[in-house]
Amino acid sequence: LFSVCCSLIFRTLRMAIAGTLYGDPNGFRAKKIATAAEFANKKIKLETLDKMDRNWAFPPSELLFVTNEGNQLFDCNSIACYLANPFHGSGGGDQFHDSEVLQWINMADSKILAPILSWVIPCLSAESYNNVYVSEAKAESLDAMRWLNEQLLSKTFLVGERISVVDIILACNVLPAYQHVFDERVRKLYANVTRWFLTIINQPFFKKAIGNVPLCDKPAVFDSKKYEEFVKKSLTVERIAPKDNKDGAKVQSKAKAKQAEAPKKEVEVDVEEKVAESDKKDPFAAFPKGKFDMDGFKRVYSNEDTETKAIPYFWSHFDPDNYSIWFCEYKYPKELEKVFMSCNLITGMFQRLDKLRKNAFASVCLFGEDNNSTISGIWIWRGHQLAFELSEDWQIDYESYSWSKLDPKDEKIKSLVNEYLKWEGKMYRCRKRLEVGFCFVLKYIITPTGYQTRNGEFSPVSDPAMTMMLSVLPIIAERLSLKKAPETGITRLLDIGSGPTIHMAVVFRDKVDEIYLSDYLEQNCEQLRLWMQDRKPFDWRSVLGYIAQREGQATLSVEAMEVASRSKLRGVFHCDVFKPGVVDWPDYDGLGFDVVSSLFCLEFASNTVDDFTNALTNVVRLVKPGGYLILGGVLGESWCKFGGRLFSSYPLTEAQLFASLRQNGINPTDPTFTYYNHSDIFLVLAQPTQ
């Protein structure tokens, strides 16, 4: 009798309700939580959001779990861990195990779920289709799968020797891909992941919560008709009003209401036709072209002196009848905190406006310092109306700024425009110091004097990027074993995108016989030529001294280092990484180079990951068989501080970097491959496969 009672008590306790989950019962995240509950033999009550207590704050995730004690959780993974505790429960007794759990949970969402959803959702016609974004998401997803496939080569489960909630979380995260885009061919490519995934989804608790999971037969493809139907349905979706809505009425989100004001035309076209049509459609097509050569002005502004050449060119060619000038100012300066975050606001806006670039120019500046800054700038574009209203794709950021049209005939306005073009002056109502400027031109431009501080002295190693490169490059140079080419009897180095810097020339002065420097901007090339002629445009002593220390030659004369470097320098040339051959040579023997280097150049010049890969292809082709590639840059940032100045950058991920390297004959798992990464500043040393 005692054993029967104990059994009944245990069964009752086991099936007691652990809490209530408010959300969409059929939603992706709710099913993940339900699976975790089944795994832990716990019962939860599922309710829709409209059943929530009116006094509770509306959850940001549209998901809320309330325990029997009244405690609330709104993060999906946190709820799953609460129900099926993956930790040892020993008060931190096994720190490594618990850290491993956290590692996999974070990885499952940030590196795997995010790109998979960005790939799958548009293919299911539940989101507008942008081929560039979907392609990038697909590449990131497959890179993550390659990595995960290697991890699971010798593992049955992610943590330990038994299934844990970590396996459930990750299995639910990759489930959309296995259902909709991972066909049989892809599943075979990642056999270890597929084996693990099938093991998890065929567990009884998983089937009870989610049911049988049908695997993808044919990858989903965007359907414009389905998307239009989805948009119509989404316009009627309602959510519960927040608690300050006293009558409890249901409200629609402002974003959806805004869409409802301008219903889209129903046009049945397939995705390729839709993309082609959007590429051809020009929001400025109805405007007269006018006489102002926007590209001509951008070339002058990018390559000539601003005050003596670019500004006179602008005012002598500007067409006020068909073009307009606007002033913008960020509306919420009190919300600006860190300078780098404010910089990301500007560069992020520029990246999202890439299709506007052909018909517009801007100079936007950040003034001030951390927690005390403002953003303002001038814009020039075709037509006389606010350009952002011409396309929905351009309306993400502009409402965060106030806009006023300027009179180009007013001398005060001319002075204001000139100041924003030069990045110096009173800069209109702003009393804060100019921190950094950004240009919406062909690319972001920085003048050579940007490598110096305001008192005229170079700031050499005051930022992570400069410190990383100058610390590691001497080590790399020492490691290289270079053989003289039988055709020439010499070894040589080509640096691509040198800027007005001499780092590579100095570091490799004793390692190669000939050094060639190159840059896209003529003004940077000119500065290097001045240094080559010992006319010293900059004071490089602090940089040279730091390099000497890293080489173990702290007592070496910096003058001697410069002389040795100049003696190896054979020329400074114009380069364009998107052009086959890259460098404009007067004469080139085509034999390639023993060392080809490029630091903070390719991601700076690129707008997309395809741009980066194509540029890398052109650079790698200049490496001779058996030669070395040295590639440096920054990951995951739309800007990078180097030498005391900020540069815009394509926010390259590590997965994208490795994928681009693989496409160019460089395998990150090769024993000859060397990879440094410090605070997402990376440096690669590799020997490309010819």
XYZ file of C-alpha atoms in Angstrom:
690
model
C 0.000 0.000 0.000
C 2.844 2.351 0.866
C 4.508 1.817 -2.530
C 1.216 2.405 -4.363
C 0.666 5.682 -2.489
C 4.204 6.816 -3.266
C 3.665 5.992 -6.924
C 0.438 7.985 -7.017
C 2.056 10.935 -5.233
C 5.036 10.883 -7.631
C 2.763 10.716 -10.675
C 0.681 13.622 -9.356
C 3.764 15.734 -8.698
C 5.223 14.887 -12.077
C 2.122 15.987 -13.946
C 1.509 19.132 -11.883
C 1.293 22.263 -14.011
C 4.612 24.114 -13.911
C 3.156 27.383 -15.155
C 1.257 29.118 -17.943
C 2.677 30.156 -21.305
C 0.961 33.081 -23.031
C 1.583 33.394 -26.755
C 0.743 31.857 -30.102
C 0.348 28.109 -29.390
C 1.353 27.336 -32.981
C 4.312 29.694 -32.928
C 7.863 28.519 -33.437
C 9.064 29.582 -29.975
C 6.039 28.233 -28.128
C 6.630 24.813 -29.672
C 10.262 24.918 -28.555
C 9.092 25.546 -24.981
C 6.448 22.824 -25.199
C 9.139 20.370 -26.343
C 11.375 21.299 -23.399
C 8.431 20.744 -21.042
C 7.733 17.287 -22.494
C 11.423 16.419 -22.211
C 11.349 17.365 -18.509
C 8.046 15.533 -17.891
C 6.394 18.790 -16.937
C 3.008 20.083 -17.903
C 2.407 23.681 -18.929
C -0.805 25.498 -19.710
C -0.966 27.260 -23.096
C -2.998 30.448 -23.456
C -3.205 33.168 -26.092
C -1.940 36.662 -25.281
C -5.438 38.091 -24.943
C -5.886 35.926 -21.831
C -3.095 37.781 -20.031
C -3.796 39.754 -16.887
C -4.413 43.368 -17.951
C -2.067 44.607 -15.237
C 0.927 42.803 -16.721
C 3.334 44.617 -19.037
C 3.078 43.415 -22.618
C 6.122 41.181 -23.290
C 8.587 42.463 -25.921
C 8.880 38.956 -27.346
C 5.070 38.457 -27.509
C 5.711 35.452 -25.288
C 5.251 35.310 -21.515
C 5.642 32.445 -19.074
C 4.195 32.828 -15.574
C 5.246 30.343 -12.905
C 2.896 29.045 -10.224
C 4.539 31.513 -7.846
C 3.713 34.412 -10.176
C 7.259 34.956 -11.473
C 7.530 35.962 -15.129
C 9.933 35.043 -17.955
C 9.680 36.317 -21.541
C 12.807 34.900 -23.244
C 12.208 31.639 -25.078
C 15.498 29.949 -24.154
C 15.272 31.113 -20.541
C 11.815 29.543 -20.251
C 13.109 26.290 -21.767
C 15.995 26.202 -19.281
C 13.613 26.903 -16.392
C 11.506 23.913 -17.381
C 14.347 21.519 -18.246
C 17.332 22.713 -16.226
C 20.453 21.904 -18.282
C 22.804 22.885 -15.461
C 24.055 20.456 -12.862
C 22.147 22.204 -10.104
C 25.201 21.931 -7.873
C 25.588 25.629 -7.200
C 28.208 25.997 -9.892
C 29.967 22.754 -8.949
C 30.845 21.998 -12.569
C 31.717 25.347 -14.072
C 32.935 23.936 -17.384
C 29.705 22.017 -17.980
C 27.578 25.058 -17.199
C 29.755 27.294 -19.386
C 29.435 24.785 -22.217
C 25.662 24.922 -21.885
C 25.627 28.731 -22.085
C 28.016 28.629 -25.022
C 25.739 26.393 -27.074
C 22.571 28.297 -26.188
C 24.138 31.592 -27.296
C 25.571 30.009 -30.435
C 22.228 28.422 -31.312
C 20.505 31.803 -31.539
C 23.166 34.286 -32.637
C 25.118 32.241 -35.186
C 22.581 29.671 -36.373
C 18.958 30.735 -35.889
C 19.437 34.317 -37.112
C 20.820 33.514 -40.601
C 18.502 30.519 -41.039
C 15.389 32.633 -40.454
C 16.773 35.365 -42.736
C 17.058 32.702 -45.443
C 13.898 30.671 -44.831
C 11.275 33.358 -44.124
C 11.632 35.195 -47.484
C 11.638 31.837 -49.297
C 8.306 31.056 -47.616
C 6.940 34.345 -49.047
C 6.357 35.676 -45.530
C 8.756 38.563 -46.041
C 9.837 40.713 -48.984
C 12.592 39.113 -51.047
C 15.978 40.791 -51.415
C 18.329 38.540 -53.347
C 21.477 40.054 -51.839
C 20.304 39.648 -48.233
C 18.958 36.142 -48.796
C 22.184 35.043 -50.502
C 24.231 36.374 -47.596
C 21.972 34.624 -45.081
C 22.253 31.376 -47.039
C 26.045 31.607 -47.081
C 26.147 32.300 -43.327
C 23.776 29.398 -42.635
C 25.813 26.913 -44.655
C 29.046 28.101 -43.069
C 27.468 27.518 -39.664
C 26.412 24.041 -40.800
C 29.969 23.220 -41.919
C 31.278 24.231 -38.524
C 28.543 22.325 -36.682
C 29.191 19.270 -38.854
C 32.823 19.249 -37.687
C 31.753 19.648 -34.050
C 29.393 16.664 -34.268
C 31.920 14.392 -35.967
C 32.814 12.778 -32.640
C 29.721 13.729 -30.626
C 26.305 12.142 -30.231
C 24.891 15.083 -28.289
C 26.052 18.662 -27.819
C 26.870 18.598 -24.098
C 27.697 15.392 -22.282
C 26.571 11.897 -23.175
C 22.803 12.415 -22.933
C 20.170 14.606 -24.550
C 19.789 17.948 -22.839
C 17.646 21.000 -23.401
C 20.586 22.422 -25.390
C 19.965 19.769 -28.060
C 16.274 20.687 -28.068
C 16.967 24.410 -28.490
C 19.375 23.906 -31.385
C 17.226 21.234 -33.054
C 14.245 23.600 -32.982
C 16.433 26.373 -34.416
C 17.578 24.331 -37.425
C 14.153 22.725 -37.881
C 12.869 25.437 -40.310
C 15.858 24.810 -42.561
C 15.361 21.034 -42.561
C 11.674 21.517 -43.314
C 11.914 24.123 -46.066
C 15.373 24.549 -47.654
C 17.648 21.624 -46.739
C 16.823 19.105 -49.457
C 18.381 15.633 -49.610
C 21.555 16.921 -51.302
C 22.200 19.456 -48.540
C 21.349 16.970 -45.801
C 23.996 14.587 -47.156
C 26.594 17.373 -47.211
C 26.183 17.797 -43.452
C 25.716 14.154 -42.541
C 26.810 14.536 -38.916
C 24.340 17.334 -38.279
C 21.574 15.403 -40.033
C 22.298 12.272 -37.990
C 22.119 14.283 -34.751
C 18.987 16.189 -35.873
C 17.098 12.998 -36.777
C 18.047 11.509 -33.411
C 16.503 14.454 -31.561
C 13.304 14.888 -33.582
C 12.493 11.170 -33.384
C 12.507 11.117 -29.588
C 9.034 10.372 -28.147
C 8.898 13.646 -26.194
C 9.729 15.636 -29.337
C 7.065 13.890 -31.416
C 4.502 14.396 -28.665
C 5.142 18.152 -28.597
C 5.618 18.860 -32.309
C 4.600 15.715 -34.165
C 6.352 14.141 -37.121
C 8.698 16.550 -38.903
C 8.457 16.320 -42.707
C 11.853 16.909 -44.321
C 12.350 19.175 -47.307
C 11.871 17.565 -50.699
C 12.247 20.691 -52.844
C 13.594 23.993 -51.436
C 10.959 26.691 -50.960
C 11.042 29.564 -53.467
C 9.657 33.064 -53.022
C 6.233 33.553 -54.641
C 5.142 37.165 -55.140
C 1.437 36.241 -55.207
C 1.695 34.416 -51.888
C 3.583 37.356 -50.428
C 0.853 39.803 -51.482
C -1.747 37.546 -49.861
C 0.375 37.304 -46.723
C 0.653 41.102 -46.508
C -3.125 41.491 -46.852
C -3.736 38.999 -44.071
C -1.105 40.576 -41.822
C -2.831 43.943 -42.095
C -5.761 42.544 -40.131
C -3.677 40.921 -37.410
C -4.427 42.487 -34.039
C -2.703 42.356 -30.699
C -3.929 43.149 -27.259
C -3.710 46.789 -26.186
C -1.252 47.744 -23.436
C -2.647 48.215 -19.938
C -2.938 51.998 -20.301
C -5.626 51.407 -22.937
C -8.410 51.405 -20.368
C -11.219 50.194 -22.546
C -9.223 47.108 -23.474
C -9.811 47.676 -27.173
C -7.634 45.864 -29.655
C -5.132 47.967 -31.592
C -3.151 47.526 -34.743
C 0.543 48.335 -34.889
C 1.422 51.660 -36.497
C 3.659 49.990 -39.034
C 0.835 47.828 -40.334
C -1.617 50.678 -40.316
C 0.810 52.684 -42.397
C 0.983 49.882 -44.932
C -2.779 49.803 -45.074
C -2.888 53.435 -46.131
C -1.097 52.604 -49.355
C -2.213 49.165 -50.562
C 0.096 47.583 -53.098
C -1.004 46.747 -56.613
C -1.583 43.088 -57.279
C 0.844 42.095 -60.007
C 1.531 38.435 -60.597
C 5.209 38.043 -61.463
C 7.783 35.502 -60.413
C 10.667 36.490 -58.198
C 13.194 36.888 -61.038
C 10.872 39.214 -62.929
C 10.169 41.146 -59.717
C 13.868 41.610 -58.954
C 14.617 42.608 -62.551
C 11.756 45.095 -62.546
C 12.869 46.642 -59.254
C 16.403 47.025 -60.609
C 15.143 48.826 -63.696
C 12.716 51.094 -61.891
C 14.373 54.383 -60.996
C 12.535 56.600 -58.479
C 14.214 59.611 -60.120
C 13.116 58.679 -63.649
C 10.369 61.330 -63.701
C 12.817 64.130 -62.844
C 14.826 66.049 -65.467
C 18.465 64.988 -65.517
C 19.670 68.568 -65.358
C 23.172 69.830 -66.037
C 24.912 68.862 -62.805
C 27.349 65.949 -63.192
C 27.012 64.259 -59.803
C 29.604 61.574 -60.574
C 32.017 64.214 -61.831
C 31.717 66.146 -58.580
C 32.187 62.976 -56.538
C 35.386 62.141 -58.424
C 36.782 65.615 -57.824
C 35.740 65.542 -54.156
C 37.298 62.099 -53.681
C 40.602 62.738 -55.401
C 41.339 66.473 -55.259
C 41.846 69.048 -52.547
C 38.462 69.949 -51.047
C 38.930 73.682 -50.550
C 40.833 74.602 -53.710
C 39.309 72.128 -56.186
C 36.140 70.347 -55.019
C 34.227 73.322 -53.574
C 34.848 75.625 -56.593
C 33.872 72.733 -58.892
C 30.622 72.200 -57.000
C 29.407 75.804 -57.089
C 30.412 76.346 -60.716
C 28.566 73.215 -61.885
C 25.612 72.974 -59.474
C 22.196 73.091 -61.198
C 19.710 74.702 -58.736
C 16.792 74.214 -61.144
C 17.005 70.425 -61.048
C 18.914 69.679 -57.835
C 18.376 70.684 -54.214
C 20.448 70.957 -51.038
C 19.084 69.866 -47.652
C 20.210 70.141 -44.048
C 19.572 67.251 -41.641
C 19.865 67.023 -37.874
C 19.333 64.004 -35.637
C 16.174 64.516 -33.553
C 17.209 62.595 -30.463
C 20.720 63.701 -29.396
C 20.054 62.741 -25.771
C 19.828 59.111 -26.881
C 23.324 59.179 -28.406
C 25.698 57.398 -26.039
C 28.960 55.904 -27.284
C 30.635 57.589 -30.258
C 31.069 54.287 -32.100
C 27.343 53.541 -31.754
C 26.517 56.958 -33.186
C 28.911 56.308 -36.058
C 27.078 53.048 -36.739
C 23.822 55.026 -36.995
C 25.304 57.075 -39.828
C 27.074 54.305 -41.722
C 24.117 51.951 -41.283
C 21.840 54.536 -42.870
C 24.281 54.955 -45.763
C 24.385 51.201 -46.358
C 20.601 50.958 -46.466
C 20.479 53.835 -48.963
C 22.933 52.277 -51.393
C 20.514 52.524 -54.350
C 20.191 56.246 -53.695
C 23.945 56.727 -54.033
C 23.874 57.332 -57.811
C 21.684 60.415 -57.487
C 22.767 61.787 -54.120
C 25.697 63.056 -52.110
C 25.958 63.714 -48.382
C 28.440 64.876 -45.797
C 27.223 63.935 -42.326
C 29.222 64.751 -39.200
C 29.266 63.586 -35.610
C 30.133 66.292 -33.089
C 31.065 65.897 -29.432
C 32.038 62.903 -27.348
C 30.538 59.914 -25.535
C 27.156 60.817 -23.970
C 27.351 64.367 -25.329
C 27.101 64.414 -29.100
C 24.998 65.519 -32.066
C 24.668 64.427 -35.688
C 23.997 66.787 -38.594
C 24.907 67.136 -42.242
C 24.085 68.338 -45.744
C 22.538 66.292 -48.575
C 22.350 66.997 -52.310
C 20.081 65.102 -54.717
C 18.068 65.335 -57.916
C 14.695 67.046 -57.657
C 13.236 69.375 -55.068
C 11.235 67.019 -52.862
C 12.490 64.922 -49.974
C 14.163 62.023 -51.784
C 13.371 59.399 -49.145
C 9.655 59.672 -49.909
C 10.290 58.351 -53.430
C 10.937 54.771 -52.313
C 9.796 52.633 -49.368
C 13.289 51.128 -49.277
C 14.717 54.521 -48.280
C 12.355 55.264 -45.398
C 13.908 53.291 -42.555
C 16.094 56.014 -41.048
C 15.112 59.412 -42.399
C 12.266 60.081 -39.933
C 14.841 60.153 -37.125
C 16.175 63.396 -38.614
C 14.700 66.844 -39.120
C 15.014 68.088 -42.720
C 15.116 71.610 -44.109
C 15.664 72.678 -47.696
C 18.479 75.200 -48.188
C 18.654 78.187 -50.532
C 21.832 77.820 -52.642
C 21.743 81.541 -53.509
C 22.141 82.579 -49.880
C 25.799 83.342 -49.078
C 25.377 82.090 -45.498
C 24.041 78.810 -46.841
C 26.998 78.548 -49.207
C 29.325 79.033 -46.267
C 27.481 76.312 -44.316
C 27.718 73.851 -47.221
C 31.421 74.592 -47.626
C 32.031 73.889 -43.945
C 30.356 70.490 -44.141
C 32.329 69.679 -47.287
C 35.593 70.645 -45.574
C 34.646 69.277 -42.142
C 35.784 72.468 -40.484
C 34.220 75.780 -39.446
C 31.301 76.805 -37.249
C 29.146 74.011 -38.676
C 25.737 75.576 -38.083
C 24.478 75.904 -34.527
C 26.914 73.306 -33.253
C 29.328 74.244 -30.487
C 30.793 70.780 -30.020
C 34.089 69.557 -31.423
C 33.946 67.699 -34.760
C 34.663 64.054 -33.949
C 34.319 62.400 -37.361
C 32.709 62.951 -40.748
C 31.106 60.512 -43.161
C 30.503 60.993 -46.865
C 27.756 59.386 -48.933
C 29.893 59.447 -52.098
C 31.336 56.608 -54.139
C 32.975 55.360 -50.952
C 33.891 56.855 -47.593
C 36.794 59.287 -47.988
C 39.452 60.163 -45.450
C 42.157 62.725 -46.156
C 45.810 61.817 -45.510
C 45.969 64.397 -42.732
C 43.446 62.237 -40.922
C 46.386 60.077 -39.887
C 47.636 62.926 -37.728
C 46.222 64.362 -34.549
C 45.183 67.995 -34.397
C 48.558 69.186 -33.143
C 50.218 67.673 -36.202
C 51.730 64.603 -34.548
C 50.878 61.061 -35.573
C 48.913 58.952 -33.105
C 50.474 55.569 -33.808
C 49.332 52.890 -31.421
C 46.401 54.377 -29.554
C 43.714 52.079 -30.962
C 43.222 48.289 -31.177
C 43.572 48.068 -34.965
C 46.924 49.858 -35.091
C 48.229 47.969 -32.058
C 47.164 44.606 -33.487
C 48.776 45.136 -36.885
C 52.053 46.641 -35.695
C 52.374 43.926 -33.040
C 51.759 40.929 -35.294
C 53.236 41.986 -38.659
C 56.884 41.782 -37.503
C 56.202 38.250 -36.225
C 54.716 37.251 -39.577
C 57.610 38.785 -41.513
C 60.092 36.819 -39.424
C 58.258 33.543 -40.069
C 58.169 33.762 -43.849
C 60.594 31.695 -45.874
C 60.884 33.341 -49.279
C 62.676 31.848 -52.274
C 64.097 34.026 -55.020
C 62.314 33.627 -58.353
C 64.542 31.823 -60.907
C 63.343 34.205 -63.627
C 64.365 37.370 -61.764
C 66.584 36.266 -58.883
C 64.651 38.532 -56.506
C 61.786 38.504 -54.024
C 59.131 41.209 -54.004
C 56.133 42.472 -52.058
C 53.002 44.309 -53.241
C 50.864 46.184 -50.710
C 47.322 46.943 -51.934
C 45.407 49.831 -50.389
C 48.420 51.247 -48.569
C 46.742 54.553 -47.800
C 49.374 57.100 -46.882
C 51.045 54.544 -44.574
C 54.462 52.887 -44.758
C 53.912 49.984 -42.341
C 54.419 47.142 -44.830
C 57.448 48.795 -46.432
C 59.147 49.153 -43.041
C 58.241 45.713 -41.675
C 59.468 43.895 -44.818
C 62.494 46.097 -45.568
C 64.925 43.254 -44.715
C 62.785 40.369 -46.033
C 62.291 41.201 -49.728
C 64.356 42.792 -52.478
C 61.618 44.980 -53.970
C 58.553 46.679 -52.477
C 55.586 48.139 -54.383
C 52.888 50.273 -52.723
C 49.464 51.155 -54.151
C 46.252 52.991 -53.288
C 42.954 53.956 -54.916
C 43.225 57.647 -54.000
C 45.737 59.731 -55.884
C 46.179 61.997 -52.880
C 47.352 59.019 -50.814
C 49.706 57.920 -53.598
C 51.142 61.425 -53.734
C 51.849 61.387 -49.992
C 53.717 58.092 -50.378
C 55.754 59.485 -53.264
C 56.745 62.433 -51.088
C 57.948 60.016 -48.419
C 59.765 57.999 -51.094
C 61.639 61.202 -52.010
C 62.472 61.838 -48.329
C 60.227 64.886 -48.249
C 58.540 63.544 -45.090
C 54.832 64.477 -45.238
C 54.362 62.807 -41.827
C 56.437 62.189 -38.754
C 56.641 58.394 -38.567
C 59.178 58.180 -35.726
C 56.790 56.798 -33.110
C 55.533 54.116 -35.512
C 59.044 53.103 -36.542
C 60.150 53.018 -32.922
C 57.288 50.685 -32.025
C 58.115 48.363 -34.951
C 61.774 48.314 -33.879
C 60.709 47.265 -30.370
C 58.587 44.433 -31.762
C 61.561 43.315 -33.859
C 63.770 43.233 -30.769
C 65.859 46.125 -32.070
C 64.805 48.933 -29.741
C 68.108 50.781 -30.193
C 67.875 50.823 -33.988
C 67.864 54.287 -35.548
C 64.465 55.164 -37.048
C 66.292 57.160 -39.729
C 68.184 54.017 -40.719
C 64.904 52.097 -40.893
C 63.444 54.695 -43.260
C 66.538 54.672 -45.466
C 66.464 50.870 -45.695
C 62.743 50.891 -46.511
C 63.096 53.534 -49.227
C 65.954 51.633 -50.817
C 63.614 48.703 -51.499
C 60.677 50.787 -52.727
C 60.274 50.546 -56.518
C 57.158 52.628 -56.998
C 53.743 53.836 -55.883
C 50.795 53.039 -58.160
C 47.050 53.524 -58.480
C 44.961 50.444 -57.650
C 41.332 49.355 -57.861
C 40.515 46.045 -56.171
C 37.405 45.546 -58.312
C 39.385 45.669 -61.545
C 41.160 42.537 -62.856
C 44.865 43.047 -62.383
C 44.148 45.539 -59.570
C 47.188 47.780 -60.148
C 47.741 50.198 -63.031
C 51.251 49.155 -64.015
C 53.343 50.978 -66.623
C 54.965 47.600 -67.276
C 54.316 44.320 -65.474
C 56.011 40.991 -66.153
C 53.050 38.931 -64.906
C 55.233 36.758 -62.665
C 53.310 37.555 -59.506
C 54.577 38.522 -56.074
C 56.123 36.573 -53.224
C 53.999 38.524 -50.748
C 50.727 40.348 -51.475
C 49.306 42.262 -48.540
C 46.096 44.226 -48.032
C 45.148 45.721 -44.666
C 41.809 47.418 -43.950
C 41.117 47.760 -47.657
C 38.765 45.118 -49.075
C 35.956 45.451 -46.516
C 36.397 49.226 -46.626
C 35.909 49.214 -50.418
C 32.985 46.739 -50.380
C 29.249 47.228 -50.017
C 28.332 43.518 -50.035
C 29.954 40.175 -49.275
C 30.038 39.491 -53.031
C 32.057 42.685 -53.482
C 34.494 41.459 -50.839
C 34.829 38.017 -52.442
C 35.354 39.462 -55.929
C 37.967 41.906 -54.651
C 39.746 39.082 -52.823
C 39.777 37.046 -56.049
C 41.548 39.847 -57.890
C 44.089 40.249 -55.078
C 44.838 36.518 -54.726
C 45.595 36.231 -58.452
C 48.636 38.457 -57.918
C 50.237 35.951 -55.516
C 52.775 33.794 -57.324
C 52.735 29.982 -56.827
C 54.090 29.266 -53.369
C 53.701 32.912 -52.364
C 51.907 34.400 -49.381
C 48.764 36.455 -48.847
C 48.591 38.751 -45.821
C 45.037 39.978 -45.300
C 43.937 42.160 -42.410
C 40.715 43.892 -41.473
C 37.828 44.189 -39.051
C 34.831 41.893 -38.470
C 31.242 42.757 -37.694
C 31.605 46.530 -37.696
C 30.424 49.246 -40.054
C 33.407 51.333 -38.988
C 36.943 50.804 -37.768
C 39.345 53.095 -35.950
C 42.865 52.955 -37.365
C 45.615 55.429 -36.632
C 43.246 57.588 -34.627
C 40.648 57.962 -37.391
C 37.367 56.230 -38.224
C 36.825 54.386 -41.502
C 33.543 52.925 -42.729
C 33.548 49.204 -43.410
C 31.293 46.418 -44.671
C 30.286 44.482 -41.502
C 31.954 41.232 -42.546
C 31.356 38.144 -40.412
C 33.992 35.529 -39.686
C 31.896 32.952 -41.538
C 31.775 35.204 -44.609
C 35.526 35.790 -44.397
C 36.277 32.060 -44.298
C 33.781 31.361 -47.098
C 35.436 34.002 -49.301
C 38.862 32.550 -48.542
C 37.691 29.052 -49.464
C 36.288 30.323 -52.754
C 39.760 31.646 -53.512
C 41.717 28.481 -52.854
C 42.530 29.147 -49.198
C 41.435 26.501 -46.698
C 41.294 27.732 -43.068
C 41.956 24.149 -41.898
C 45.206 23.897 -43.869
C 48.310 23.568 -41.640
C 49.945 26.535 -43.413
C 46.985 28.809 -42.616
C 47.549 31.283 -39.763
C 44.718 33.335 -38.306
C 44.910 36.047 -35.654
C 41.780 37.586 -34.150
C 41.871 40.132 -31.361
C 38.634 41.985 -30.569
C 37.440 41.183 -34.127
C 40.531 42.769 -35.687
C 41.815 39.904 -37.849
C 44.998 39.077 -39.705
C 45.379 36.144 -42.098
C 48.593 34.590 -43.412
C 47.965 32.007 -46.120
C 49.415 30.338 -49.186
C 46.677 30.207 -51.862
C 46.284 27.001 -53.850
C 47.056 27.796 -57.470
